[in-house]
Coordinates of C-alpha atoms in Angstrom, one line a residue:
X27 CA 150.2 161.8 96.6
X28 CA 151.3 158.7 98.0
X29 CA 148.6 156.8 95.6
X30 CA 150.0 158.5 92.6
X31 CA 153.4 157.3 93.5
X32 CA 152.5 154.0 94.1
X33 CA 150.8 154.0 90.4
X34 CA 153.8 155.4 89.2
X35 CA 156.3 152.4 90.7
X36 CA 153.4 149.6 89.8
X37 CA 153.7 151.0 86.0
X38 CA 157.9 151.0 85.9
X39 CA 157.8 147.4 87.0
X40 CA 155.3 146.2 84.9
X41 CA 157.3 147.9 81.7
X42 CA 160.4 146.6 83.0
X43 CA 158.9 143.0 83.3
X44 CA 157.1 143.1 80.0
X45 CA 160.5 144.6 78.6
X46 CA 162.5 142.1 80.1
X47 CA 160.4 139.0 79.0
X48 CA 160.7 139.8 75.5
X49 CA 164.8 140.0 75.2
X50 CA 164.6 136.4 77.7
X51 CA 165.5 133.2 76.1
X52 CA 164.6 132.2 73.1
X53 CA 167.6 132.3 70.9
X54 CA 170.2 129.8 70.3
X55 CA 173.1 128.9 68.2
X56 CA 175.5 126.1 67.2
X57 CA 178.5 126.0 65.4
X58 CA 182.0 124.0 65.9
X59 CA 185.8 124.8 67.3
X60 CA 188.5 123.7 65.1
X61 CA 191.9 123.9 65.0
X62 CA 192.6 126.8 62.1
X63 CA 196.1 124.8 60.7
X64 CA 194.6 121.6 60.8
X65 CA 191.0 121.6 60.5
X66 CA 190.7 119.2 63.2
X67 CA 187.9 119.6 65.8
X68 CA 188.9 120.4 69.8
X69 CA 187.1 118.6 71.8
X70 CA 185.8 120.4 75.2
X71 CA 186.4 123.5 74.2
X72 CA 184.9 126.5 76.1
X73 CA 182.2 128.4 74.7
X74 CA 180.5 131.6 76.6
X75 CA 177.8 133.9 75.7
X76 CA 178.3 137.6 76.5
X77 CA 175.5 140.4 76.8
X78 CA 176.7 144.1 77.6
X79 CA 175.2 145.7 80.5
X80 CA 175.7 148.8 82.0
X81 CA 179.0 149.0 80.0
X82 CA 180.3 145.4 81.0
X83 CA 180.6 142.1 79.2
X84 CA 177.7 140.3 81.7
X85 CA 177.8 136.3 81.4
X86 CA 174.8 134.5 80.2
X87 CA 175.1 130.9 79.3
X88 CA 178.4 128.6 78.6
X89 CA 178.9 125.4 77.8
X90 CA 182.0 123.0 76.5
X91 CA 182.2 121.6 72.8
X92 CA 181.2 117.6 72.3
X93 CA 184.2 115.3 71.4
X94 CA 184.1 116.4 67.6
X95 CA 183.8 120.2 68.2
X96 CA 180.6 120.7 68.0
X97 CA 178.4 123.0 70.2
X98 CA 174.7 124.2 71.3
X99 CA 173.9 126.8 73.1
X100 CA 169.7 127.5 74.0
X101 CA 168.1 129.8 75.8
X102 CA 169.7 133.1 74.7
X103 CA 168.1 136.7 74.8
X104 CA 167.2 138.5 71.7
X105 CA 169.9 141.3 70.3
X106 CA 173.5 141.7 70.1
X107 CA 175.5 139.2 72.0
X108 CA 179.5 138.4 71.9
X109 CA 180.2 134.5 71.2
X110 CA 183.6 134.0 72.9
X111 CA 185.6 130.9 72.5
X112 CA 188.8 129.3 74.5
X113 CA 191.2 126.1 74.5
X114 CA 194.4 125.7 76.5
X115 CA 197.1 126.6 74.2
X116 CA 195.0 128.5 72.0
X117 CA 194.1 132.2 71.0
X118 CA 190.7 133.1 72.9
X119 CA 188.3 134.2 70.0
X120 CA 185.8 137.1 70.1
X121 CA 183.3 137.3 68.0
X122 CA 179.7 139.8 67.9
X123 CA 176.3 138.0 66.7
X124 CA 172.9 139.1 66.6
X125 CA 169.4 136.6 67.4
X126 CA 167.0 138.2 66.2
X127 CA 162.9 137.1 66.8
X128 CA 162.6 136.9 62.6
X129 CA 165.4 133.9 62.8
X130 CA 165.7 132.6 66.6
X131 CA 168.6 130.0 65.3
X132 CA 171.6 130.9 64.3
X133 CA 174.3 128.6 62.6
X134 CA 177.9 130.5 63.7
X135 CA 179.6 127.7 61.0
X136 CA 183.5 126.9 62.1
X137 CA 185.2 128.7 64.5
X138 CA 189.1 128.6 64.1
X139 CA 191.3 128.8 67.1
X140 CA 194.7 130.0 66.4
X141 CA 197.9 127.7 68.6
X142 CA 199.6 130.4 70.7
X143 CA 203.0 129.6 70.5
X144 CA 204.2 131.3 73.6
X145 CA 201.5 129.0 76.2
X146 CA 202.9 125.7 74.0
X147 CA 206.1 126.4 74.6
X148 CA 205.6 126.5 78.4
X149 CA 202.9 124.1 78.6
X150 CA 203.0 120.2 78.0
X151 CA 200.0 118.1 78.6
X152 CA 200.3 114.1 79.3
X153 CA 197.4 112.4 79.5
X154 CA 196.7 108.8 79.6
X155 CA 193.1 106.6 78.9
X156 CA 191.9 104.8 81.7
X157 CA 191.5 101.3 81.5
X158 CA 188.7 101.3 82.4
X159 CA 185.5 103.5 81.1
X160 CA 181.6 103.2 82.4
X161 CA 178.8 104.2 80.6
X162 CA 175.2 103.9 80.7
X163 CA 174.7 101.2 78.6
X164 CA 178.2 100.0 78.6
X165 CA 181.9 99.4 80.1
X166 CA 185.0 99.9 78.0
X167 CA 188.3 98.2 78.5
X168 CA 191.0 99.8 77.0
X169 CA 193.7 97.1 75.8
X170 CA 195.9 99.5 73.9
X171 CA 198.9 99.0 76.0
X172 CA 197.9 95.3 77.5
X173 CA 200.5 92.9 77.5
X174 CA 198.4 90.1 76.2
X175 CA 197.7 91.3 72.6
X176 CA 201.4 90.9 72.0
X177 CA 201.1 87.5 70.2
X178 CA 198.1 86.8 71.3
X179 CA 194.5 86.6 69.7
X180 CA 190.7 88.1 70.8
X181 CA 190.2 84.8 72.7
X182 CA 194.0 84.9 75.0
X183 CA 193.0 89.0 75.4
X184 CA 188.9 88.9 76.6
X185 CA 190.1 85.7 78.6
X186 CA 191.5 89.0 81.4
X187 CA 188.1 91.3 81.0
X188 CA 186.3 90.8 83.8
X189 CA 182.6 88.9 83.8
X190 CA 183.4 87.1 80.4
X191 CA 183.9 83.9 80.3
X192 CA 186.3 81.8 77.6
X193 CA 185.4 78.1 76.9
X194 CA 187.4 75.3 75.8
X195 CA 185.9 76.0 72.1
X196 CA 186.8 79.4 72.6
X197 CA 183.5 81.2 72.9
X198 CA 182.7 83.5 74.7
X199 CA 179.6 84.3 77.2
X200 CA 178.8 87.0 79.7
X201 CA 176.4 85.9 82.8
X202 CA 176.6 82.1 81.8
X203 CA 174.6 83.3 77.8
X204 CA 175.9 82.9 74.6
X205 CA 177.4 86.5 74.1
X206 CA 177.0 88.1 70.1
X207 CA 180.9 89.4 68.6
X208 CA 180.7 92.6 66.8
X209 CA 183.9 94.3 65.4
X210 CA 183.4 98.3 64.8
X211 CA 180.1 98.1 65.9
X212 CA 179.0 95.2 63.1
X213 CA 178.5 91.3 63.5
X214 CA 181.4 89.4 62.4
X215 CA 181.3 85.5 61.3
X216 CA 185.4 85.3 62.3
X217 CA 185.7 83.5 65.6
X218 CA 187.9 85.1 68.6
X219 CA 190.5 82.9 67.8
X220 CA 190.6 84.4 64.1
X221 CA 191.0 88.2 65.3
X222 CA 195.1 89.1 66.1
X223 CA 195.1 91.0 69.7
X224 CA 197.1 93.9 68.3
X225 CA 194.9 95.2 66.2
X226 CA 192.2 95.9 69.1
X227 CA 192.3 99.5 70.5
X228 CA 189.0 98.8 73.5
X229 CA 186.5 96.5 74.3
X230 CA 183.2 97.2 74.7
X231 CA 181.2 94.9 77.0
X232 CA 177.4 95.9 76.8
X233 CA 175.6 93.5 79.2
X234 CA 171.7 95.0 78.6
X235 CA 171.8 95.6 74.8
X236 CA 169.0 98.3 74.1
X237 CA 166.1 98.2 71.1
X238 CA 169.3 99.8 69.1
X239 CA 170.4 95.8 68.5
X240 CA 169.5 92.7 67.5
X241 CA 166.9 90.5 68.9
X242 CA 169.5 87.1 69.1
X243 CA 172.0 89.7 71.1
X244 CA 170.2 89.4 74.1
X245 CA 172.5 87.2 75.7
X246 CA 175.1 90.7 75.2
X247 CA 177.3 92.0 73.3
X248 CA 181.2 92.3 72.9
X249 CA 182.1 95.0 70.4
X250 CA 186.0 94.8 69.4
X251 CA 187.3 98.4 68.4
X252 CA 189.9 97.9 66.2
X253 CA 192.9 100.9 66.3
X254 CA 192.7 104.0 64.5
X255 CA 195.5 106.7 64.1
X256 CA 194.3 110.1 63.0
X257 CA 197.3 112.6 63.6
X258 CA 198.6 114.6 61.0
X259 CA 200.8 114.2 58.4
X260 CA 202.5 110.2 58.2
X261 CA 202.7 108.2 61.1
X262 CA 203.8 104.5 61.2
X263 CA 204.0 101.3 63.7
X264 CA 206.1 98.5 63.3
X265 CA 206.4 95.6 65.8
X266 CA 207.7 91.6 65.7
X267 CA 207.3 89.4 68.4
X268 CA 209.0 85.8 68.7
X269 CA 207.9 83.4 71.8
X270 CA 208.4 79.9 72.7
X271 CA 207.0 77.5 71.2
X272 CA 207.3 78.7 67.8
X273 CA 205.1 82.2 68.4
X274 CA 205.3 84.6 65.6
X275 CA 203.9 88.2 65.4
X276 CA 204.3 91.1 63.0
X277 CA 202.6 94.3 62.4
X278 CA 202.4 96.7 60.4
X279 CA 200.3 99.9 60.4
X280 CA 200.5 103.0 58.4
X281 CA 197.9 106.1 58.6
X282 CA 198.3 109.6 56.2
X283 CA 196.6 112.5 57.3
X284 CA 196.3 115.5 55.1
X285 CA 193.9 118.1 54.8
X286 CA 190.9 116.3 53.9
X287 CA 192.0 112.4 53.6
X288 CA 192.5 110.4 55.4
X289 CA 194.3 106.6 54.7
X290 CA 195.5 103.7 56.9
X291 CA 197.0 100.3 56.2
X292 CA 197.5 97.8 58.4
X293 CA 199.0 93.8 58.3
X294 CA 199.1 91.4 61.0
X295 CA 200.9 87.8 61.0
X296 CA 200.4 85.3 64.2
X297 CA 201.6 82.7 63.8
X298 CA 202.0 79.6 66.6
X299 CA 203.2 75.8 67.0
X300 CA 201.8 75.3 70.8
X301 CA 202.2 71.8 71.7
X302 CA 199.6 70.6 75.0
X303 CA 200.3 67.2 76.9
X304 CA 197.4 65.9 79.0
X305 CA 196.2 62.6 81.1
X306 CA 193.2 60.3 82.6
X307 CA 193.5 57.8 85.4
X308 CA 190.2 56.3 85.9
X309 CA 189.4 53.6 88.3
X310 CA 186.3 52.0 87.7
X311 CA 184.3 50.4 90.7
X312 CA 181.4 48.2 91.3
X313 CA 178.4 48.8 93.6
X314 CA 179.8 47.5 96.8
X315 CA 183.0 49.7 96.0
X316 CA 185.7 47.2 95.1
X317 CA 187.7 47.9 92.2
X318 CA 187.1 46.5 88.6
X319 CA 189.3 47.8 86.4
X320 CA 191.3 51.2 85.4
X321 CA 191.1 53.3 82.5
X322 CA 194.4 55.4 81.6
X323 CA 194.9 57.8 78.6
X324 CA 197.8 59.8 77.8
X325 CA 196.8 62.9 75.1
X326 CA 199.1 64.8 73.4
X327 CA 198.1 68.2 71.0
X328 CA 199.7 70.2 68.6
X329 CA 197.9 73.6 68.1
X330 CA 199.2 74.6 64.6
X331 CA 197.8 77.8 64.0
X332 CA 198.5 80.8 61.2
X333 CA 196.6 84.1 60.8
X334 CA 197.3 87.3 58.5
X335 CA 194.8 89.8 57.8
X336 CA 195.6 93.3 55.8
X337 CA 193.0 96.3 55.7
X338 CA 193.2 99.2 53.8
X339 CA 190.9 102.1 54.5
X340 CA 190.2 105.8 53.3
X341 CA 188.7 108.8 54.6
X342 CA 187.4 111.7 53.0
X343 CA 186.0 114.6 54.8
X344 CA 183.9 116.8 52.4
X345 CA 182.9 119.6 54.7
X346 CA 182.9 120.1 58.6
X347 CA 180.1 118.0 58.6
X348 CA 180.5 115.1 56.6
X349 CA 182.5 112.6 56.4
X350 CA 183.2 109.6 53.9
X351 CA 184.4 106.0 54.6
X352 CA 185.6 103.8 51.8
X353 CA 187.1 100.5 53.2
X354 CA 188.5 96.9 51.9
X355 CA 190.1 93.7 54.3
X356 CA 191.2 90.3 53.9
X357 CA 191.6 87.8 56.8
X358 CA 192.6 84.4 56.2
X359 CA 194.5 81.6 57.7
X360 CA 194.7 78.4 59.2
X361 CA 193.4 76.3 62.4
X362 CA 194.5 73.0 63.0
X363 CA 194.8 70.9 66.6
X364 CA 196.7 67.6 65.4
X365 CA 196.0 65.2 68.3
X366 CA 196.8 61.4 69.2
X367 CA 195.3 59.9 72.4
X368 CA 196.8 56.3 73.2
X369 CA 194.3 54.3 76.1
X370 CA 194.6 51.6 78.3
X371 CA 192.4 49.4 79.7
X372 CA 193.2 46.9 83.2
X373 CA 191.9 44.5 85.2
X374 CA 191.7 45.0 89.2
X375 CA 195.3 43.6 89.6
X376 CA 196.3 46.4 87.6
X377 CA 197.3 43.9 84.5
X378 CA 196.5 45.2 80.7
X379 CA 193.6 43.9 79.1
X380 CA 193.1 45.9 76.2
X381 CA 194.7 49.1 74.7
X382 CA 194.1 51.7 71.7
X383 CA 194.7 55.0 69.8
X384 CA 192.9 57.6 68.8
X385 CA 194.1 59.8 66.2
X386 CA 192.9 63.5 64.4
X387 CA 194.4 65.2 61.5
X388 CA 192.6 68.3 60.4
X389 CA 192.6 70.2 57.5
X390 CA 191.2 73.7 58.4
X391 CA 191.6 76.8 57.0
X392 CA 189.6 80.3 55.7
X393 CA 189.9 83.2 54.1
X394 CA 187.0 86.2 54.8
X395 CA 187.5 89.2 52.2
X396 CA 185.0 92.7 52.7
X397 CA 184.4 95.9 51.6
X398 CA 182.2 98.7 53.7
X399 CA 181.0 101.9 53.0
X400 CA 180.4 104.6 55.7
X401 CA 179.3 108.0 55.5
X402 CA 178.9 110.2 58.6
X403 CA 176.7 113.1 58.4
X404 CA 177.1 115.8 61.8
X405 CA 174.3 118.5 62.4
X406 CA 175.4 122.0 64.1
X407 CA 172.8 120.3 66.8
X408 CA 175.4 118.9 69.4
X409 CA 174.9 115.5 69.5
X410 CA 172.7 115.3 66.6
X411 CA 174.0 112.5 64.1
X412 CA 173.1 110.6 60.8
X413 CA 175.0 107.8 60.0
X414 CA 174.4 105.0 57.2
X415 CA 176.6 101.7 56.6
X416 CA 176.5 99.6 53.7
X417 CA 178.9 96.2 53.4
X418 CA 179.3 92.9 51.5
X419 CA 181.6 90.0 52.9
X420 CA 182.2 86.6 51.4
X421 CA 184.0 84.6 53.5
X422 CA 185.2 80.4 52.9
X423 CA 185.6 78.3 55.7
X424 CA 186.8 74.2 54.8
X425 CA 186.2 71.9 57.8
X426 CA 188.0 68.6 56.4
X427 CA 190.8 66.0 58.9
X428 CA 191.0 62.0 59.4
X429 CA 189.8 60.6 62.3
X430 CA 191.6 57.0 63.0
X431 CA 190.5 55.1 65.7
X432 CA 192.4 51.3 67.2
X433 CA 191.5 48.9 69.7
X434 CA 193.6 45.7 70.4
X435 CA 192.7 42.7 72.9
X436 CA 195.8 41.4 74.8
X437 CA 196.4 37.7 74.8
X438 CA 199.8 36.8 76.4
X439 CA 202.1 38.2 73.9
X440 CA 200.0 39.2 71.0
X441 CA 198.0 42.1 69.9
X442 CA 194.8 41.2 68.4
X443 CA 192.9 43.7 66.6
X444 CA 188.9 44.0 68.4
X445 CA 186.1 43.5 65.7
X446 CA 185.2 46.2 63.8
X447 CA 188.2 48.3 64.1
X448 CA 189.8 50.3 63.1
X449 CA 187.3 52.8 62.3
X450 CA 188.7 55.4 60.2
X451 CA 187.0 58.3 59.1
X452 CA 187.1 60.9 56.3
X453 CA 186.1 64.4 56.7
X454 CA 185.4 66.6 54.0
X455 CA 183.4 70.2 54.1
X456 CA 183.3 74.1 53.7
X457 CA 181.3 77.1 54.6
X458 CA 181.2 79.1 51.1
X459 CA 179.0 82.3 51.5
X460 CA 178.0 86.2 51.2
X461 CA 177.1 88.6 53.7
X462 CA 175.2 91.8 52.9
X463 CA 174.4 94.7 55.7
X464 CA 172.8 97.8 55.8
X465 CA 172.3 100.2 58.1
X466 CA 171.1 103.6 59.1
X467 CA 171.1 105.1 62.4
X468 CA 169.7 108.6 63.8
X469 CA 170.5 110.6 67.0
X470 CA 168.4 113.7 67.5
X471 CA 168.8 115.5 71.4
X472 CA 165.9 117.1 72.3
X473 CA 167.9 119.1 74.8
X474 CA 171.3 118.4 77.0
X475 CA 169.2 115.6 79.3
X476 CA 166.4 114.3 76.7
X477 CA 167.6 112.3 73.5
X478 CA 165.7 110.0 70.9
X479 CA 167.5 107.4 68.4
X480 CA 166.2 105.9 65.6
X481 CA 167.6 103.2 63.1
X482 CA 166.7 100.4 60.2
X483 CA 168.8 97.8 59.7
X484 CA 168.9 94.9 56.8
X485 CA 171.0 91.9 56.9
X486 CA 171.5 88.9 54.7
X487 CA 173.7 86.0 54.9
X488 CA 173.2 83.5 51.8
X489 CA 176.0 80.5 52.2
X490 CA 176.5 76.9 50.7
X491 CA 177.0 74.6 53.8
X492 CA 178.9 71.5 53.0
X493 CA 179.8 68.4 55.6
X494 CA 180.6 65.0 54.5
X495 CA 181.6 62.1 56.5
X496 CA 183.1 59.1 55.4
X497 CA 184.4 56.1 56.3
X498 CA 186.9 54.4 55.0
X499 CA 186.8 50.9 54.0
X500 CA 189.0 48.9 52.1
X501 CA 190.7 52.1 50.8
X502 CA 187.1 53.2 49.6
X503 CA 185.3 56.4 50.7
X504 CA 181.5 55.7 52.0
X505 CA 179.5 58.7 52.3
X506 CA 177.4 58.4 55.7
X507 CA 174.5 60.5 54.9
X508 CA 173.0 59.7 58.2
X509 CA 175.7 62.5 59.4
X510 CA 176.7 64.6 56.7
X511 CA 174.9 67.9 55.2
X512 CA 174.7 69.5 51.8
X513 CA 172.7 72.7 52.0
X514 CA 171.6 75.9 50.6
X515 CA 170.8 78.4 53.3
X516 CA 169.7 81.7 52.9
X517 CA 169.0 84.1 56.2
X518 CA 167.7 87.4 56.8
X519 CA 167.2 89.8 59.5
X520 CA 165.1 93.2 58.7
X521 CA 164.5 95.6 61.8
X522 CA 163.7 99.2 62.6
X523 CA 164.2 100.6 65.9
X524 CA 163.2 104.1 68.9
X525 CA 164.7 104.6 71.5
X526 CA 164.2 107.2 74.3
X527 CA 166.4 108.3 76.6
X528 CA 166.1 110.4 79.8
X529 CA 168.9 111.9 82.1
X530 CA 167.6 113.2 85.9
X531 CA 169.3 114.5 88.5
X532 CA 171.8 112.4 90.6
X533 CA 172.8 110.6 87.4
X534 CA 169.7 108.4 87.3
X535 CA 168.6 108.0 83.4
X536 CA 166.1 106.1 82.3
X537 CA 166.1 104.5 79.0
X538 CA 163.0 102.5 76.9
X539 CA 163.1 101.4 72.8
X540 CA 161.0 99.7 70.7
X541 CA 162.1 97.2 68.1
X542 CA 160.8 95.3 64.7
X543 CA 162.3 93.0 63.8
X544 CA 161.4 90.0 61.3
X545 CA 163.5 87.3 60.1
X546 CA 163.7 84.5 58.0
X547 CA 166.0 81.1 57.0
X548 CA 165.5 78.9 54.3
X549 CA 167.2 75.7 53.3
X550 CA 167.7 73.3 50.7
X551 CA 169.0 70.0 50.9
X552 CA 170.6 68.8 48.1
X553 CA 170.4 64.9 49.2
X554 CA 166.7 64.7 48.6
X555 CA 165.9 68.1 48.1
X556 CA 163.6 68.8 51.3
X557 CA 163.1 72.4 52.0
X558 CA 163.7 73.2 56.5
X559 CA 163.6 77.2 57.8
X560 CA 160.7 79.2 58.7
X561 CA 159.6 83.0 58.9
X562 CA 158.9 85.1 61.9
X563 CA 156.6 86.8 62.2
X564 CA 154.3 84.0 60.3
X565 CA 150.1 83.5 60.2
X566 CA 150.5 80.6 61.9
X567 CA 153.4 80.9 64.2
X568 CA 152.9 81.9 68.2
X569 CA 153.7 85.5 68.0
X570 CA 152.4 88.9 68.7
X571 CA 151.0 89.6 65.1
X572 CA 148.9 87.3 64.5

């Protein structure tokens, strides 16, 4: 008796087991949470799984949306489940599926959430960014709200983000390397001192760029995000600033939001008159240590600078999934440091031997006109992302002044001019050229810790490089070809990248990406028409393909 019992409770378990295994784990679903009056997704919304079991709703798995809505859910049983969905301020949504074994995946679509007037009534949420954001690959400043990009530029407002460092040309570096500028995620050929401050929304300072960027980046990577309004309906910002030192700054930006579309304008002006003073006192020495003579120079700049740029940009979304980018922008101004140094030169009784000038008048300005395309493409997959970007720029940069340079001997009462001078000089030259880029990039999770990225990338910058030097003699212009340049230059960069990425426990991730890349530049002179550049990989080069 007690050995047919036994059989008997060996046999329930082994159905229950056998029973149980097949409703365990092998469905899942996606789908994403909207807002049902303006088709906008919520972002960390809650979404719960629901089996019924012994006459109760019994919890199975749960999970919050991504920050565009979008959620997956893995790892469900077989049968008839309830999908429940909830958002502060929101209607909680009920809603029955069935997984089935025939079709394990199942694609909910949109899921609407209704406002519930009563909560928003009661209920007021303030939130504000932090200023600071750290990532795994990156750190994000948020300079919304900084005080600096009033009627400043990108070189006044990265001059306060920590571990970048601003030279006297104005570029930048990060851990004492040349550092690469992107705008949007995209090289730019403007300098920092061509980019207003207002118009940047964060900063993105990625010290370890992965596979996913260029090989010449390796020094890192500073990626301006410009700012973006995308609430409903019209919204508009308007701001002037006047300083010292007559500081301009105006802008203006505009955004529409309605249904589907999406359109923002925006113009900046800065404008500034800064004038520098500055001085040397040099006392010059021989080897036993007495004194020889001083040197004394007395500098003064005028930093004359104007910069408007206008961009116009639409947005079309054609389903919940994809999403269309058309935009256009013009940047052009000008940079000019007017400066006059006036030297001295003494004898050890402190008594004026000889004395000079030193003059520069430039003649800078550009202009940098673009158009981009962008199309966004979102898979029910959280996470899972296809995104391609196609642009052309042209941009004209002139690089012209007069340099003037005096010396004078001192004899009693009289200035005699030294042999040779003055030396004046004649600069004439421009940067005339066309950028094309394109690029695709793909994000597929393999689940909520494992994630691979793939991309290709194409980019070509053809330009006519121009810089003459002259000196003046006589009233008449002699090209010195010695230090002048008249080129044709044509560069390319073609690569295709992986990237894996790992997430463990304790917030340790490992990351590892291969990249191909190969690259080109070819010139040609147009003095004596010599051809310079070279190609990499090449047959006879020292690289890894040979």
């Amino acid at each position: 008796m007690k050995v047919t019992k036994l059989l008997f409770w060996m046999i329930f378990i082994l159905t229950y087991i056998s029973g149980r295994a097949q409703s365990i784990a092998n469905g899942n679903i996606d789908g994403k949470v909207t807002d049902a009056s303006t088709r906008e997704p919520i972002s960390f919304s809650s979404v719960a799984v629901y089996q019924r079991v012994n006459g109760k709703d019994s919890l199975i798995q749960g999970q919050q949306s991504d920050d565009t809505g979008l959620f997956h859910i893995s790892h469900l049983p077989f049968g008839t489940l309830t999908l429940r969905v909830s958002f502060v301020g929101y209607r909680t949504l009920s809603q029955i599926i069935e997984l089935s074994t025939k079709d394990e995946h199942l694609d909910v679509g949109t899921i609407p959430l209704v406002t519930d007037a009563k909560i928003l009534k009661e209920v007021e949420i303030v939130a504000a960014k932090s200023d600071m954001q750290v990532t795994q690959d990156k750190r994000i400043f948020n300079v919304t709200n900084n005080m600096t990009a009033i009627g400043g530029t990108a070189e006044s407002l990265l001059r306060n983000i920590p571990s970048l460092t601003i030279d006297e040309s104005g570029s930048a570096s990060l851990r004492n390397m040349p550092t690469t500028i992107y705008i949007d995620g995209k090289p730019t050929q403007l300098t920092l001192a061509q980019i207003p401050a207002n118009q940047i929304g964060s900063i993105e300072v990625i010290s370890n760029p992965s596979a996913k960027y260029d090989a010449s980046a390796s020094g890192g990577i500073v990626n301006l995000i410009m700012k973006k309004n995308r609430e409903e309906g019209y919204n508009g910002v308007a701001s002037i600033g006047i300083g010292n030192n007559s500081r301009y700054d105006a802008t203006l930006n505009l955004d529409w939001q309605k249904g589907k579309w999406s359109i923002t304008t925006l113009y900046s002006l800065n404008a500034t008159h800064n004038p520098l003073t500055g001085y040397v006192h040099r006392e010059n020495m021989h080897l036993n240590g007495s004194t020889s003579g001083y040197f004394d120079q007395n500098t003064a700049i005028s930093l004359n600078n104007l910069f408007q740029s206008a961009r116009l940009e639409a947005a079309y979304r054609v389903d919940e999934k994809n999403t269309l980018t058309v935009a256009g922008s013009v940047v052009g101004g000008a940079f000019n440091s007017v400066s006059t140094q006036n030297y001295y030169y003494s004898n050890s009784l402190g008594e004026q031997t000889s004395f000079g000038s030193r003059s520069t008048v430039p003649h800078n300005d550009y202009i940098n006109t673009g158009g981009e395309l962008d199309w966004r493409h979102q898979f029910s997959q959280r996470g899972r992302e296809l995104h391609i970007v196609a642009s052309l720029t042209h941009n004209r940069v002139s690089n012209a002044g007069d340099w003037m340079t005096t010396a004078y001997d001192i004899s009693g009462l009289d200035s005699i001019a030294q042999p040779g001078y003055p030396i004046q000089n004649r600069i004439d030259g421009r940067i005339i050229g066309n950028q094309i880029l394109f690029q695709v990039d793909y994000m597929h999770p393999v689940s909520e810790s494992v994630k691979w990225e793939f991309g290709a990338r194409s980019f070509t910058y053809a330009r006519d490089q121009e810089y003459y030097f002259n000196e003046v003699q006589a009233e008449q212009e002699i090209l010195l070809q010695d230090y002048s340049q008249d080129a044709r230059i044509t560069e390319t960069v073609n690569a295709v990248y992986a990237m894996y990425s790992r997430k463990f426990a304790k917030d340790l991730t490992i990351q590892a990406g291969l990249r191909l890349e190969q690259s080109s530049l070819h010139g040609l002179s147009r003095f004596d028409g010599s051809t310079f550049g070279y190609n990499y990989p090449s047959k006879t080069g020292q690289n890894l393909f040979q």
